[in-house]
């Protein structure tokens, strides 16, 4: 068991490094394909491919969930699926960003095999999500990205939720866990502590939500967009209409979905409030 965990942690580390350091290579490949197909064809192709994959996965999960009586996990799969669709229509700049669902869904799945805990898998993935977005914002596309993308981090978390609930449905055997009540979970304490620290840094102006609110002690500006008070933004290249999450709403939504993922570690609604789970 210990050897398996080390193996999966090693695979997760390699995969995380690939995500971070090969991000630009994937973007350049994506741009070349887009230029050959034209933007409308490329966007439609990505949307249809994502929809087709999602339908196939959900239909197969429906069959297995009813066959193995995994309705509890099916509820979460549908919940995260609906959330991804909502994100697509309200928070997505470009259709290709749907790749975040697969990208981080795979990372969380590998980490789940390492620790057998959905909440821990997402918690361990969170630093990769943040570093990935930070490098894009500061180094790779600083001339283009005008804000730190909580939109993308939220999509990463949704991808984790979708893949982990899918895994739970297809697991041949659900192990017994003697988990504490949800509010006493250490994973949640760690997540809420992290959220509290970020909020505290914003309130004390070490992190500025926008460059116009920078102070003398500001070390990180989270947004440089021209109209920070406008609810809908128009993408300069794709023409997409989308909303940019501010840090507070972004953190709140990420924490909400993190709690939802933590509930996947239980087997039924009874265990979600603290009773030991049982094998399905």
XYZ file of N, CA and C in Angstrom:
840
model
N 0.829 -1.206 0.000
C 0.000 0.000 0.000
C 0.866 1.260 0.000
N 1.891 1.296 0.855
C 2.777 2.454 0.938
C 3.518 2.666 -0.374
N 3.968 1.545 -0.975
C 4.683 1.621 -2.253
C 3.779 2.169 -3.346
N 2.518 1.745 -3.360
C 1.565 2.248 -4.347
C 1.354 3.749 -4.201
N 1.259 4.206 -2.961
C 1.061 5.633 -2.725
C 2.249 6.447 -3.223
N 3.439 5.981 -2.943
C 4.644 6.669 -3.410
C 4.667 6.706 -4.935
N 4.295 5.592 -5.550
C 4.279 5.521 -7.005
C 3.323 6.553 -7.597
N 2.095 6.607 -7.073
C 1.103 7.538 -7.606
C 1.468 8.989 -7.297
N 2.075 9.246 -6.149
C 2.539 10.600 -5.838
C 3.635 11.030 -6.812
N 4.508 10.091 -7.153
C 5.576 10.386 -8.116
C 4.977 10.695 -9.492
N 4.004 9.891 -9.915
C 3.333 10.126 -11.199
C 2.626 11.486 -11.191
N 1.985 11.794 -10.063
C 1.288 13.075 -9.940
C 2.269 14.247 -10.038
N 3.443 14.102 -9.429
C 4.458 15.151 -9.483
C 4.932 15.379 -10.919
N 5.218 14.294 -11.617
C 5.659 14.399 -13.014
C 4.571 15.045 -13.868
N 3.341 14.610 -13.664
C 2.225 15.142 -14.436
C 2.020 16.632 -14.138
N 2.146 17.024 -12.867
C 1.995 18.432 -12.481
C 3.066 19.302 -13.150
N 4.284 18.798 -13.201
C 5.366 19.532 -13.860
C 5.099 19.677 -15.356
N 4.523 18.644 -15.949
C 4.165 18.719 -17.366
C 3.102 19.792 -17.603
N 2.121 19.849 -16.708
C 1.073 20.867 -16.819
C 1.677 22.262 -16.800
N 2.580 22.488 -15.855
C 3.143 23.826 -15.664
C 4.115 24.204 -16.777
N 5.045 23.318 -17.092
C 6.133 23.689 -17.997
C 5.821 23.454 -19.476
N 4.770 22.700 -19.767
C 4.403 22.477 -21.167
C 3.113 23.199 -21.536
N 2.686 24.077 -20.648
C 1.450 24.823 -20.910
C 1.570 25.646 -22.184
N 2.663 26.380 -22.316
C 2.825 27.252 -23.471
C 2.924 26.449 -24.765
N 3.559 25.280 -24.711
C 3.672 24.436 -25.900
C 2.285 24.010 -26.379
N 1.411 23.676 -25.423
C 0.048 23.299 -25.781
C -0.698 24.499 -26.364
N -0.495 25.677 -25.776
C -1.160 26.887 -26.278
C -0.739 27.173 -27.714
N 0.568 27.060 -27.980
C 1.061 27.321 -29.335
C 0.490 26.322 -30.335
N 0.390 25.052 -29.921
C -0.217 24.032 -30.776
C -1.684 24.362 -31.038
N -2.370 24.794 -29.979
C -3.768 25.160 -30.103
C -3.951 26.324 -31.076
N -3.058 27.292 -31.015
C -3.139 28.454 -31.909
C -2.926 28.046 -33.363
N -1.982 27.139 -33.590
C -1.727 26.677 -34.964
C -2.946 25.963 -35.543
N -3.572 25.123 -34.707
C -4.773 24.411 -35.166
C -5.900 25.405 -35.437
N -6.047 26.376 -34.553
C -7.096 27.390 -34.704
C -6.900 28.195 -35.981
N -5.652 28.551 -36.287
C -5.378 29.326 -37.498
C -5.700 28.538 -38.765
N -5.517 27.228 -38.711
C -5.830 26.394 -39.871
C -7.331 26.215 -40.051
N -8.061 26.102 -38.928
C -9.500 25.829 -38.998
C -10.358 27.089 -39.076
N -9.821 28.210 -38.642
C -10.518 29.481 -38.381
C -11.156 29.414 -36.994
N -11.271 30.558 -36.363
C -11.761 30.625 -34.980
C -13.169 30.051 -34.811
N -14.161 30.413 -35.650
C -15.517 29.857 -35.455
C -15.551 28.330 -35.545
N -14.840 27.764 -36.536
C -14.821 26.306 -36.697
C -14.118 25.646 -35.515
N -13.013 26.256 -35.081
C -12.242 25.717 -33.953
C -13.086 25.719 -32.684
N -13.750 26.845 -32.391
C -14.580 26.944 -31.187
C -15.719 25.926 -31.220
N -16.339 25.794 -32.389
C -17.452 24.844 -32.503
C -16.963 23.416 -32.350
N -15.791 23.113 -32.918
C -15.226 21.766 -32.825
C -14.918 21.404 -31.378
N -14.314 22.350 -30.656
C -13.980 22.120 -29.250
C -15.250 21.918 -28.427
N -16.255 22.756 -28.678
C -17.509 22.664 -27.926
C -18.208 21.330 -28.177
N -18.293 20.926 -29.443
C -18.959 19.670 -29.776
C -18.189 18.461 -29.251
N -16.856 18.525 -29.329
C -16.036 17.425 -28.808
C -16.205 17.289 -27.302
N -16.180 18.426 -26.593
C -16.364 18.410 -25.148
C -17.741 17.903 -24.761
N -18.769 18.359 -25.506
C -20.137 17.918 -25.216
C -20.292 16.425 -25.467
N -19.715 15.937 -26.567
C -19.821 14.514 -26.900
C -19.142 13.652 -25.845
N -17.931 14.069 -25.428
C -17.212 13.326 -24.386
C -17.998 13.328 -23.088
N -18.551 14.492 -22.726
C -19.327 14.592 -21.491
C -20.550 13.694 -21.510
N -21.259 13.665 -22.635
C -22.461 12.831 -22.752
C -22.107 11.353 -22.642
N -21.016 10.955 -23.290
C -20.586 9.550 -23.230
C -20.253 9.149 -21.792
N -19.493 9.998 -21.099
C -19.103 9.692 -19.724
C -20.310 9.653 -18.793
N -21.218 10.616 -18.951
C -22.387 10.680 -18.071
C -23.319 9.493 -18.327
N -23.521 9.136 -19.585
C -24.394 8.000 -19.905
C -23.829 6.692 -19.345
N -22.526 6.503 -19.486
C -21.905 5.294 -18.931
C -21.991 5.296 -17.414
N -21.846 6.485 -16.806
C -21.946 6.588 -15.350
C -23.367 6.312 -14.878
N -24.347 6.769 -15.636
C -25.747 6.494 -15.288
C -26.008 4.998 -15.233
N -25.520 4.300 -16.225
C -25.722 2.847 -16.287
C -25.093 2.147 -15.082
N -23.827 2.477 -14.808
C -23.116 1.824 -13.703
C -23.692 2.239 -12.350
N -24.074 3.515 -12.223
C -24.601 4.014 -10.948
C -25.878 3.280 -10.545
N -26.778 3.063 -11.497
C -28.016 2.349 -11.185
C -27.760 0.862 -10.998
N -26.803 0.326 -11.742
C -26.484 -1.088 -11.626
C -25.859 -1.400 -10.271
N -24.949 -0.510 -9.807
C -24.240 -0.750 -8.544
C -24.829 0.034 -7.369
N -25.931 0.725 -7.623
C -26.604 1.522 -6.594
C -25.668 2.602 -6.037
N -25.069 3.331 -6.925
C -24.178 4.445 -6.554
C -24.872 5.786 -6.822
N -26.127 5.882 -6.454
C -26.924 7.074 -6.746
C -26.361 8.299 -6.026
N -25.824 8.090 -4.833
C -25.237 9.202 -4.063
C -24.149 9.891 -4.886
N -23.273 9.114 -5.490
C -22.181 9.689 -6.284
C -22.689 10.223 -7.614
N -23.747 9.619 -8.140
C -24.329 10.095 -9.392
C -24.867 11.511 -9.220
N -25.444 11.788 -8.074
C -25.939 13.137 -7.791
C -24.805 14.156 -7.923
N -23.644 13.832 -7.375
C -22.514 14.755 -7.441
C -21.981 14.882 -8.871
N -21.969 13.775 -9.604
C -21.520 13.832 -10.993
C -22.394 14.786 -11.802
N -23.695 14.685 -11.626
C -24.616 15.566 -12.342
C -24.482 17.008 -11.864
N -24.242 17.181 -10.571
C -24.048 18.519 -10.003
C -22.813 19.191 -10.601
N -21.696 18.462 -10.665
C -20.478 19.039 -11.233
C -20.604 19.218 -12.750
N -21.328 18.325 -13.400
C -21.553 18.462 -14.839
C -22.326 19.748 -15.133
N -23.396 19.981 -14.368
C -24.199 21.195 -14.548
C -23.365 22.442 -14.256
N -22.471 22.341 -13.279
C -21.615 23.480 -12.925
C -20.621 23.793 -14.040
N -20.095 22.756 -14.682
C -19.177 22.960 -15.813
C -19.922 23.651 -16.960
N -21.157 23.228 -17.219
C -21.958 23.843 -18.271
C -22.214 25.313 -17.944
N -22.559 25.605 -16.695
C -22.787 26.994 -16.279
C -21.512 27.815 -16.442
N -20.376 27.224 -16.063
C -19.089 27.905 -16.225
C -18.842 28.202 -17.703
N -19.165 27.260 -18.560
C -18.963 27.433 -20.001
C -19.712 28.650 -20.517
N -20.952 28.839 -20.086
C -21.780 29.915 -20.611
C -21.537 31.267 -19.943
N -21.012 31.271 -18.724
C -20.894 32.533 -18.002
C -19.453 32.982 -17.723
N -18.515 32.051 -17.650
C -17.176 32.414 -17.176
C -16.050 32.063 -18.138
N -16.371 31.519 -19.300
C -15.324 31.034 -20.194
C -14.963 32.073 -21.252
N -13.658 32.349 -21.383
C -13.173 33.267 -22.416
C -13.118 32.584 -23.775
N -12.523 31.370 -23.785
C -12.344 30.615 -25.019
C -12.739 29.162 -24.777
N -13.349 28.541 -25.760
C -13.840 27.170 -25.596
C -12.736 26.184 -25.233
N -11.530 26.418 -25.749
C -10.430 25.484 -25.512
C -10.090 25.372 -24.032
N -10.523 26.353 -23.245
C -10.241 26.303 -21.813
C -10.968 25.154 -21.114
N -11.886 24.513 -21.818
C -12.517 23.314 -21.272
C -11.497 22.218 -20.984
N -10.316 22.349 -21.594
C -9.256 21.361 -21.355
C -8.873 21.319 -19.883
N -9.161 22.402 -19.142
C -8.867 22.428 -17.702
C -9.607 21.307 -16.974
N -10.824 21.006 -17.425
C -11.620 19.955 -16.779
C -10.885 18.625 -16.845
N -10.371 18.306 -18.027
C -9.658 17.043 -18.219
C -8.289 17.088 -17.547
N -7.597 18.194 -17.742
C -6.226 18.355 -17.253
C -6.130 18.123 -15.748
N -6.972 18.837 -14.996
C -6.899 18.729 -13.538
C -7.763 17.589 -13.001
N -8.715 17.144 -13.796
C -9.454 15.944 -13.407
C -8.532 14.746 -13.348
N -7.624 14.658 -14.316
C -6.644 13.563 -14.328
C -5.689 13.686 -13.150
N -5.215 14.915 -12.880
C -4.284 15.110 -11.751
C -4.935 14.694 -10.439
N -6.173 15.135 -10.212
C -6.870 14.780 -8.969
C -7.119 13.274 -8.887
N -7.369 12.646 -10.031
C -7.600 11.195 -10.037
C -6.339 10.443 -9.629
N -5.199 10.871 -10.142
C -3.925 10.243 -9.773
C -3.676 10.406 -8.276
N -3.916 11.612 -7.764
C -3.705 11.871 -6.340
C -4.712 11.113 -5.478
N -5.907 10.891 -6.011
C -6.891 10.101 -5.277
C -6.412 8.665 -5.114
N -5.783 8.120 -6.151
C -5.229 6.766 -6.051
C -4.098 6.717 -5.023
N -3.456 7.872 -4.812
C -2.356 7.928 -3.847
C -2.847 8.026 -2.406
N -3.953 8.738 -2.187
C -4.371 8.987 -0.798
C -5.771 8.480 -0.466
N -6.535 7.998 -1.463
C -7.892 7.468 -1.243
C -8.793 8.460 -0.521
N -8.600 9.730 -0.812
C -9.364 10.782 -0.148
C -9.574 11.897 -1.171
N -10.834 12.122 -1.554
C -11.139 13.093 -2.608
C -10.734 14.513 -2.209
N -11.020 14.890 -0.963
C -10.694 16.239 -0.506
C -9.181 16.465 -0.486
N -8.423 15.476 -0.020
C -6.967 15.597 -0.010
C -6.416 15.705 -1.428
N -7.023 14.963 -2.353
C -6.566 15.002 -3.747
C -6.692 16.406 -4.315
N -7.805 17.068 -4.031
C -8.002 18.439 -4.521
C -7.077 19.406 -3.791
N -6.923 19.202 -2.481
C -6.052 20.072 -1.693
C -4.607 20.006 -2.193
N -4.149 18.811 -2.546
C -2.801 18.642 -3.070
C -2.670 19.206 -4.483
N -3.776 19.261 -5.208
C -3.764 19.809 -6.562
C -3.795 21.328 -6.563
N -4.314 21.914 -5.501
C -4.510 23.368 -5.447
C -3.224 24.169 -5.683
N -2.086 23.815 -5.063
C -0.859 24.568 -5.338
C -0.463 24.551 -6.812
N -0.711 23.425 -7.477
C -0.397 23.331 -8.910
C -1.286 24.290 -9.699
N -2.572 24.331 -9.354
C -3.503 25.246 -10.011
C -3.048 26.694 -9.863
N -2.660 27.052 -8.641
C -2.271 28.433 -8.358
C -0.966 28.793 -9.058
N 0.022 27.902 -8.977
C 1.313 28.160 -9.624
C 1.137 28.273 -11.136
N 0.326 27.397 -11.693
C 0.056 27.412 -13.129
C -0.516 28.764 -13.560
N -1.515 29.245 -12.845
C -2.128 30.535 -13.187
C -1.179 31.699 -12.920
N -0.391 31.605 -11.864
C 0.556 32.679 -11.541
C 1.603 32.826 -12.637
N 2.137 31.705 -13.108
C 3.161 31.750 -14.167
C 2.575 32.328 -15.447
N 1.353 31.956 -15.759
C 0.715 32.511 -16.958
C 0.520 34.016 -16.825
N 0.040 34.439 -15.659
C -0.297 35.846 -15.422
C 0.939 36.739 -15.370
N 2.001 36.250 -14.732
C 3.183 37.082 -14.520
C 4.230 36.917 -15.617
N 4.460 35.691 -16.055
C 5.595 35.431 -16.944
C 5.198 35.121 -18.393
N 4.316 34.166 -18.588
C 4.038 33.722 -19.954
C 3.224 34.723 -20.764
N 2.132 35.192 -20.177
C 1.212 36.030 -20.943
C 0.876 37.324 -20.202
N 1.867 37.899 -19.553
C 1.639 39.139 -18.809
C 1.161 40.276 -19.681
N 1.533 40.255 -20.954
C 1.109 41.294 -21.884
C -0.331 41.086 -22.341
N -0.843 39.873 -22.110
C -2.173 39.506 -22.605
C -3.161 39.285 -21.459
N -2.770 38.469 -20.485
C -3.621 38.227 -19.318
C -3.593 39.432 -18.393
N -4.723 40.052 -18.214
C -4.803 41.260 -17.401
C -5.335 41.001 -15.997
N -5.531 39.732 -15.663
C -6.025 39.434 -14.322
C -5.654 38.003 -13.945
N -5.510 37.769 -12.645
C -5.257 36.428 -12.119
C -6.560 35.655 -12.198
N -6.551 34.521 -12.894
C -7.785 33.855 -13.282
C -8.340 32.898 -12.232
N -9.197 33.451 -11.359
C -9.970 32.581 -10.472
C -10.974 31.769 -11.290
N -11.368 32.302 -12.459
C -12.252 31.544 -13.356
C -11.648 30.185 -13.689
N -10.354 30.190 -14.027
C -9.688 28.948 -14.414
C -9.503 28.007 -13.236
N -9.152 28.558 -12.074
C -8.964 27.718 -10.882
C -10.286 27.056 -10.505
N -11.374 27.814 -10.618
C -12.691 27.235 -10.337
C -12.985 26.101 -11.316
N -12.647 26.295 -12.591
C -12.863 25.245 -13.580
C -11.994 24.021 -13.286
N -10.775 24.258 -12.798
C -9.905 23.153 -12.379
C -10.579 22.323 -11.291
N -11.136 23.004 -10.299
C -11.791 22.325 -9.178
C -13.024 21.566 -9.660
N -13.772 22.165 -10.579
C -14.941 21.483 -11.139
C -14.516 20.222 -11.888
N -13.392 20.304 -12.600
C -12.866 19.124 -13.279
C -12.523 18.027 -12.292
N -11.926 18.415 -11.166
C -11.615 17.439 -10.110
C -12.891 16.787 -9.597
N -13.904 17.608 -9.330
C -15.161 17.073 -8.826
C -15.818 16.113 -9.801
N -15.798 16.469 -11.083
C -16.400 15.612 -12.105
C -15.680 14.273 -12.186
N -14.356 14.303 -12.279
C -13.588 13.065 -12.433
C -13.651 12.200 -11.174
N -13.598 12.825 -10.001
C -13.616 12.053 -8.759
C -14.976 11.395 -8.522
N -16.057 12.094 -8.825
C -17.379 11.480 -8.680
C -17.550 10.358 -9.698
N -16.984 10.543 -10.898
C -17.005 9.484 -11.919
C -16.237 8.264 -11.426
N -15.069 8.493 -10.816
C -14.267 7.385 -10.273
C -15.020 6.642 -9.177
N -15.688 7.386 -8.315
C -16.431 6.773 -7.213
C -17.528 5.843 -7.737
N -18.158 6.255 -8.827
C -19.208 5.416 -9.415
C -18.629 4.128 -9.972
N -17.442 4.217 -10.576
C -16.863 3.066 -11.264
C -15.947 2.225 -10.379
N -15.620 2.707 -9.176
C -14.797 1.898 -8.282
C -15.462 0.543 -8.030
N -14.682 -0.521 -8.154
C -15.253 -1.853 -7.957
C -15.712 -2.057 -6.518
N -15.014 -1.419 -5.583
C -15.354 -1.568 -4.166
C -15.066 -0.268 -3.438
N -16.044 0.211 -2.685
C -15.875 1.419 -1.872
C -15.384 1.005 -0.504
N -14.245 1.517 -0.112
C -13.660 1.120 1.171
C -14.409 1.725 2.352
N -14.253 1.084 3.498
C -14.803 1.631 4.734
C -13.936 2.785 5.226
N -14.570 3.878 5.600
C -13.856 5.006 6.185
C -14.550 5.420 7.471
N -13.764 5.760 8.447
C -14.323 6.258 9.695
C -14.013 7.743 9.781
N -14.647 8.501 8.900
C -14.370 9.933 8.810
C -15.128 10.711 9.873
N -14.556 11.789 10.360
C -15.261 12.642 11.315
C -16.353 13.439 10.612
N -17.214 14.106 11.338
C -18.221 14.972 10.700
C -17.548 15.957 9.762
N -18.273 16.373 8.756
C -17.689 17.184 7.692
C -16.983 18.428 8.219
N -17.551 19.103 9.213
C -16.957 20.339 9.723
C -15.698 20.101 10.550
N -15.427 18.836 10.894
C -14.220 18.518 11.665
C -13.113 17.931 10.795
N -13.322 17.910 9.489
C -12.321 17.368 8.586
C -11.100 18.292 8.506
N -9.906 17.724 8.650
C -8.675 18.523 8.574
C -8.481 19.139 7.200
N -8.963 18.441 6.163
C -8.834 18.971 4.813
C -9.593 20.290 4.674
N -10.796 20.339 5.257
C -11.569 21.574 5.203
C -10.924 22.676 6.029
N -10.366 22.301 7.168
C -9.684 23.290 7.987
C -8.528 23.921 7.217
N -7.774 23.080 6.490
C -6.641 23.577 5.708
C -7.121 24.504 4.594
N -8.193 24.115 3.904
C -8.722 24.938 2.821
C -9.231 26.283 3.336
N -9.987 26.250 4.423
C -10.536 27.490 4.969
C -9.435 28.381 5.545
N -8.385 27.778 6.083
C -7.250 28.560 6.570
C -6.564 29.264 5.409
N -6.382 28.539 4.314
C -5.774 29.133 3.124
C -6.636 30.286 2.606
N -7.951 30.063 2.546
C -8.863 31.111 2.073
C -8.805 32.326 2.989
N -8.749 32.080 4.302
C -8.672 33.173 5.277
C -7.396 33.991 5.082
N -6.282 33.307 4.837
C -5.007 33.999 4.650
C -5.051 34.886 3.411
N -5.605 34.346 2.311
C -5.701 35.133 1.075
C -6.588 36.358 1.283
N -7.729 36.157 1.913
C -8.642 37.280 2.188
C -7.965 38.313 3.079
N -7.229 37.848 4.098
C -6.516 38.762 4.995
C -5.466 39.578 4.234
N -4.773 38.938 3.310
C -3.775 39.640 2.503
C -4.417 40.689 1.606
N -5.643 40.404 1.145
C -6.363 41.380 0.327
C -6.830 42.558 1.179
N -7.400 42.253 2.339
C -7.916 43.307 3.219
C -6.798 44.224 3.692
N -5.626 43.656 3.951
C -4.485 44.469 4.413
C -3.704 45.086 3.252
N -4.190 44.868 2.036
C -3.638 45.488 0.823
C -2.286 44.925 0.393
N -1.866 43.795 0.967
C -0.676 43.139 0.440
C -0.987 42.577 -0.947
N -2.239 42.103 -1.114
C -2.756 41.735 -2.421
C -3.787 42.791 -2.804
N -3.629 43.415 -3.963
C -4.595 44.410 -4.434
C -5.529 43.759 -5.443
N -6.845 43.918 -5.254
C -7.799 43.304 -6.171
C -7.720 43.940 -7.555
N -7.252 45.180 -7.630
C -7.048 45.866 -8.899
C -5.933 46.883 -8.726
N -5.246 47.190 -9.807
C -4.091 48.089 -9.712
C -4.459 49.467 -9.177
N -5.702 49.897 -9.379
C -6.108 51.211 -8.883
C -6.251 51.228 -7.359
N -6.269 50.043 -6.745
C -6.374 49.956 -5.288
C -5.032 49.601 -4.634
N -3.957 49.695 -5.382
C -2.636 49.355 -4.842
C -2.241 50.305 -3.710
N -1.506 49.744 -2.752
C -0.995 50.528 -1.634
C 0.533 50.458 -1.637
N 1.147 51.140 -0.697
C 2.612 51.126 -0.595
C 3.128 49.722 -0.270
N 2.320 48.959 0.463
C 2.770 47.625 0.869
C 2.291 46.517 -0.073
N 1.681 46.862 -1.216
C 1.176 45.863 -2.152
C 2.324 45.091 -2.801
N 2.214 43.773 -2.760
C 3.243 42.923 -3.376
C 2.699 42.160 -4.584
N 1.365 42.156 -4.744
C 0.787 41.416 -5.864
C -0.519 42.083 -6.287
N -0.579 42.478 -7.545
C -1.785 43.081 -8.114
C -2.548 41.992 -8.862
N -3.802 41.774 -8.498
C -4.563 40.639 -9.019
C -5.321 40.957 -10.300
N -5.407 42.240 -10.657
C -6.141 42.591 -11.873
C -5.656 43.922 -12.430
N -5.591 43.966 -13.793
C -5.240 45.206 -14.477
C -6.242 45.494 -15.594
N -7.434 44.921 -15.498
C -8.435 45.122 -16.537
C -8.898 46.575 -16.536
N -9.375 47.029 -17.686
C -9.716 48.449 -17.844
C -11.006 48.830 -17.123
N -11.966 47.929 -17.086
C -13.259 48.243 -16.472
C -13.599 47.227 -15.386
N -12.986 47.357 -14.209
C -13.187 46.351 -13.153
C -14.610 46.282 -12.607
N -15.414 47.345 -12.832
C -16.774 47.357 -12.289
C -17.800 46.819 -13.277
N -17.365 46.536 -14.500
C -18.286 46.008 -15.497
C -18.508 44.517 -15.246
N -19.782 44.103 -15.182
C -20.085 42.699 -14.899
C -19.687 41.814 -16.074
N -20.060 42.202 -17.273
C -19.727 41.422 -18.461
C -18.524 42.031 -19.166
N -17.580 41.175 -19.514
C -16.411 41.593 -20.276
C -16.522 41.028 -21.695
N -15.944 41.732 -22.653
C -15.928 41.269 -24.033
C -14.493 40.941 -24.411
N -14.249 39.699 -24.797
C -12.892 39.284 -25.160
C -12.461 39.997 -26.438
N -11.272 40.582 -26.404
C -10.800 41.399 -27.526
C -10.578 40.598 -28.805
N -10.286 39.293 -28.670
C -9.987 38.479 -29.848
C -11.176 37.623 -30.275
N -11.762 36.892 -29.335
C -12.841 35.966 -29.684
C -14.214 36.646 -29.715
N -14.322 37.781 -29.038
C -15.612 38.450 -28.954
C -16.545 37.827 -27.937
N -16.034 36.870 -27.165
C -16.865 36.175 -26.165
C -17.283 37.146 -25.056
N -18.504 36.956 -24.583
C -19.033 37.745 -23.473
C -18.974 36.884 -22.217
N -18.262 37.325 -21.212
C -18.062 36.498 -20.025
C -17.879 37.376 -18.792
N -18.012 36.742 -17.632
C -17.849 37.434 -16.359
C -16.517 37.036 -15.729
N -15.818 38.001 -15.148
C -14.571 37.721 -14.444
C -14.857 37.673 -12.942
N -14.570 36.551 -12.326
C -14.772 36.426 -10.879
C -13.788 37.317 -10.137
N -14.286 38.089 -9.186
C -13.363 38.830 -8.324
C -12.807 37.868 -7.275
N -11.729 38.221 -6.597
C -11.110 37.286 -5.653
C -12.056 36.747 -4.583
N -12.942 37.582 -4.071
C -13.819 37.147 -2.987
C -14.850 36.120 -3.472
N -15.501 36.408 -4.607
C -16.473 35.444 -5.130
C -15.767 34.184 -5.627
N -14.566 34.346 -6.187
C -13.797 33.189 -6.642
C -13.436 32.266 -5.492
N -12.933 32.833 -4.401
C -12.554 32.041 -3.225
C -13.782 31.367 -2.610
N -14.898 32.107 -2.533
C -16.118 31.548 -1.953
C -16.616 30.346 -2.762
N -16.607 30.464 -4.082
C -17.078 29.365 -4.925
C -16.142 28.162 -4.861
N -14.845 28.419 -4.840
C -13.870 27.326 -4.750
C -14.065 26.565 -3.437
N -14.271 27.294 -2.335
C -14.503 26.644 -1.041
C -15.807 25.853 -1.050
N -16.845 26.406 -1.675
C -18.131 25.712 -1.753
C -17.985 24.385 -2.488
N -17.316 24.411 -3.627
C -17.145 23.168 -4.391
C -16.179 22.215 -3.702
N -15.239 22.756 -2.958
C -14.330 21.898 -2.203
C -15.103 21.106 -1.145
N -16.037 21.768 -0.474
C -16.879 21.069 0.507
C -17.692 19.976 -0.181
N -18.205 20.284 -1.374
C -18.970 19.289 -2.128
C -18.117 18.072 -2.455
N -16.857 18.315 -2.840
C -15.951 17.207 -3.151
C -15.623 16.408 -1.896
N -15.488 17.105 -0.764
C -15.218 16.403 0.501
C -16.352 15.444 0.848
N -17.584 15.778 0.448
C -18.725 14.903 0.718
C -18.652 13.606 -0.081
N -17.843 13.599 -1.150
C -17.665 12.373 -1.928
C -16.959 11.279 -1.124
N -16.274 11.672 -0.063
C -15.549 10.694 0.742
C -16.465 9.873 1.633
N -17.760 10.240 1.651
C -18.735 9.460 2.401
C -19.549 8.620 1.423
N -20.251 7.642 1.958
C -21.018 6.733 1.108
C -22.496 7.046 1.028
N -23.001 7.852 1.932
C -24.425 8.165 1.918
C -24.643 9.483 2.626
N -25.859 9.986 2.579
C -26.177 11.249 3.236
C -25.995 11.149 4.741
N -26.155 9.934 5.287
C -25.961 9.768 6.730
C -24.491 9.967 7.101
N -23.598 9.416 6.301
C -22.181 9.541 6.629
C -21.690 10.952 6.410
N -22.411 11.723 5.595
C -21.982 13.096 5.332
C -22.042 13.973 6.563
N -22.804 13.548 7.563
C -22.838 14.338 8.781
C -22.064 13.668 9.913
N -21.280 12.657 9.537
C -20.330 12.170 10.526
C -20.366 10.707 10.865
N -21.394 9.966 10.456
C -21.416 8.542 10.773
C -20.426 7.796 9.903
N -19.813 6.701 10.404
C -18.876 5.948 9.596
C -19.540 5.430 8.324
N -18.814 5.461 7.226
C -19.360 4.983 5.964
C -19.241 3.473 5.886
N -20.029 2.886 5.009
C -20.036 1.437 4.864
C -19.722 1.076 3.422
N -19.286 -0.156 3.228
C -18.935 -0.609 1.898
C -20.179 -0.819 1.052
N -20.141 -0.292 -0.186
C -21.262 -0.469 -1.096
C -21.138 -1.817 -1.773
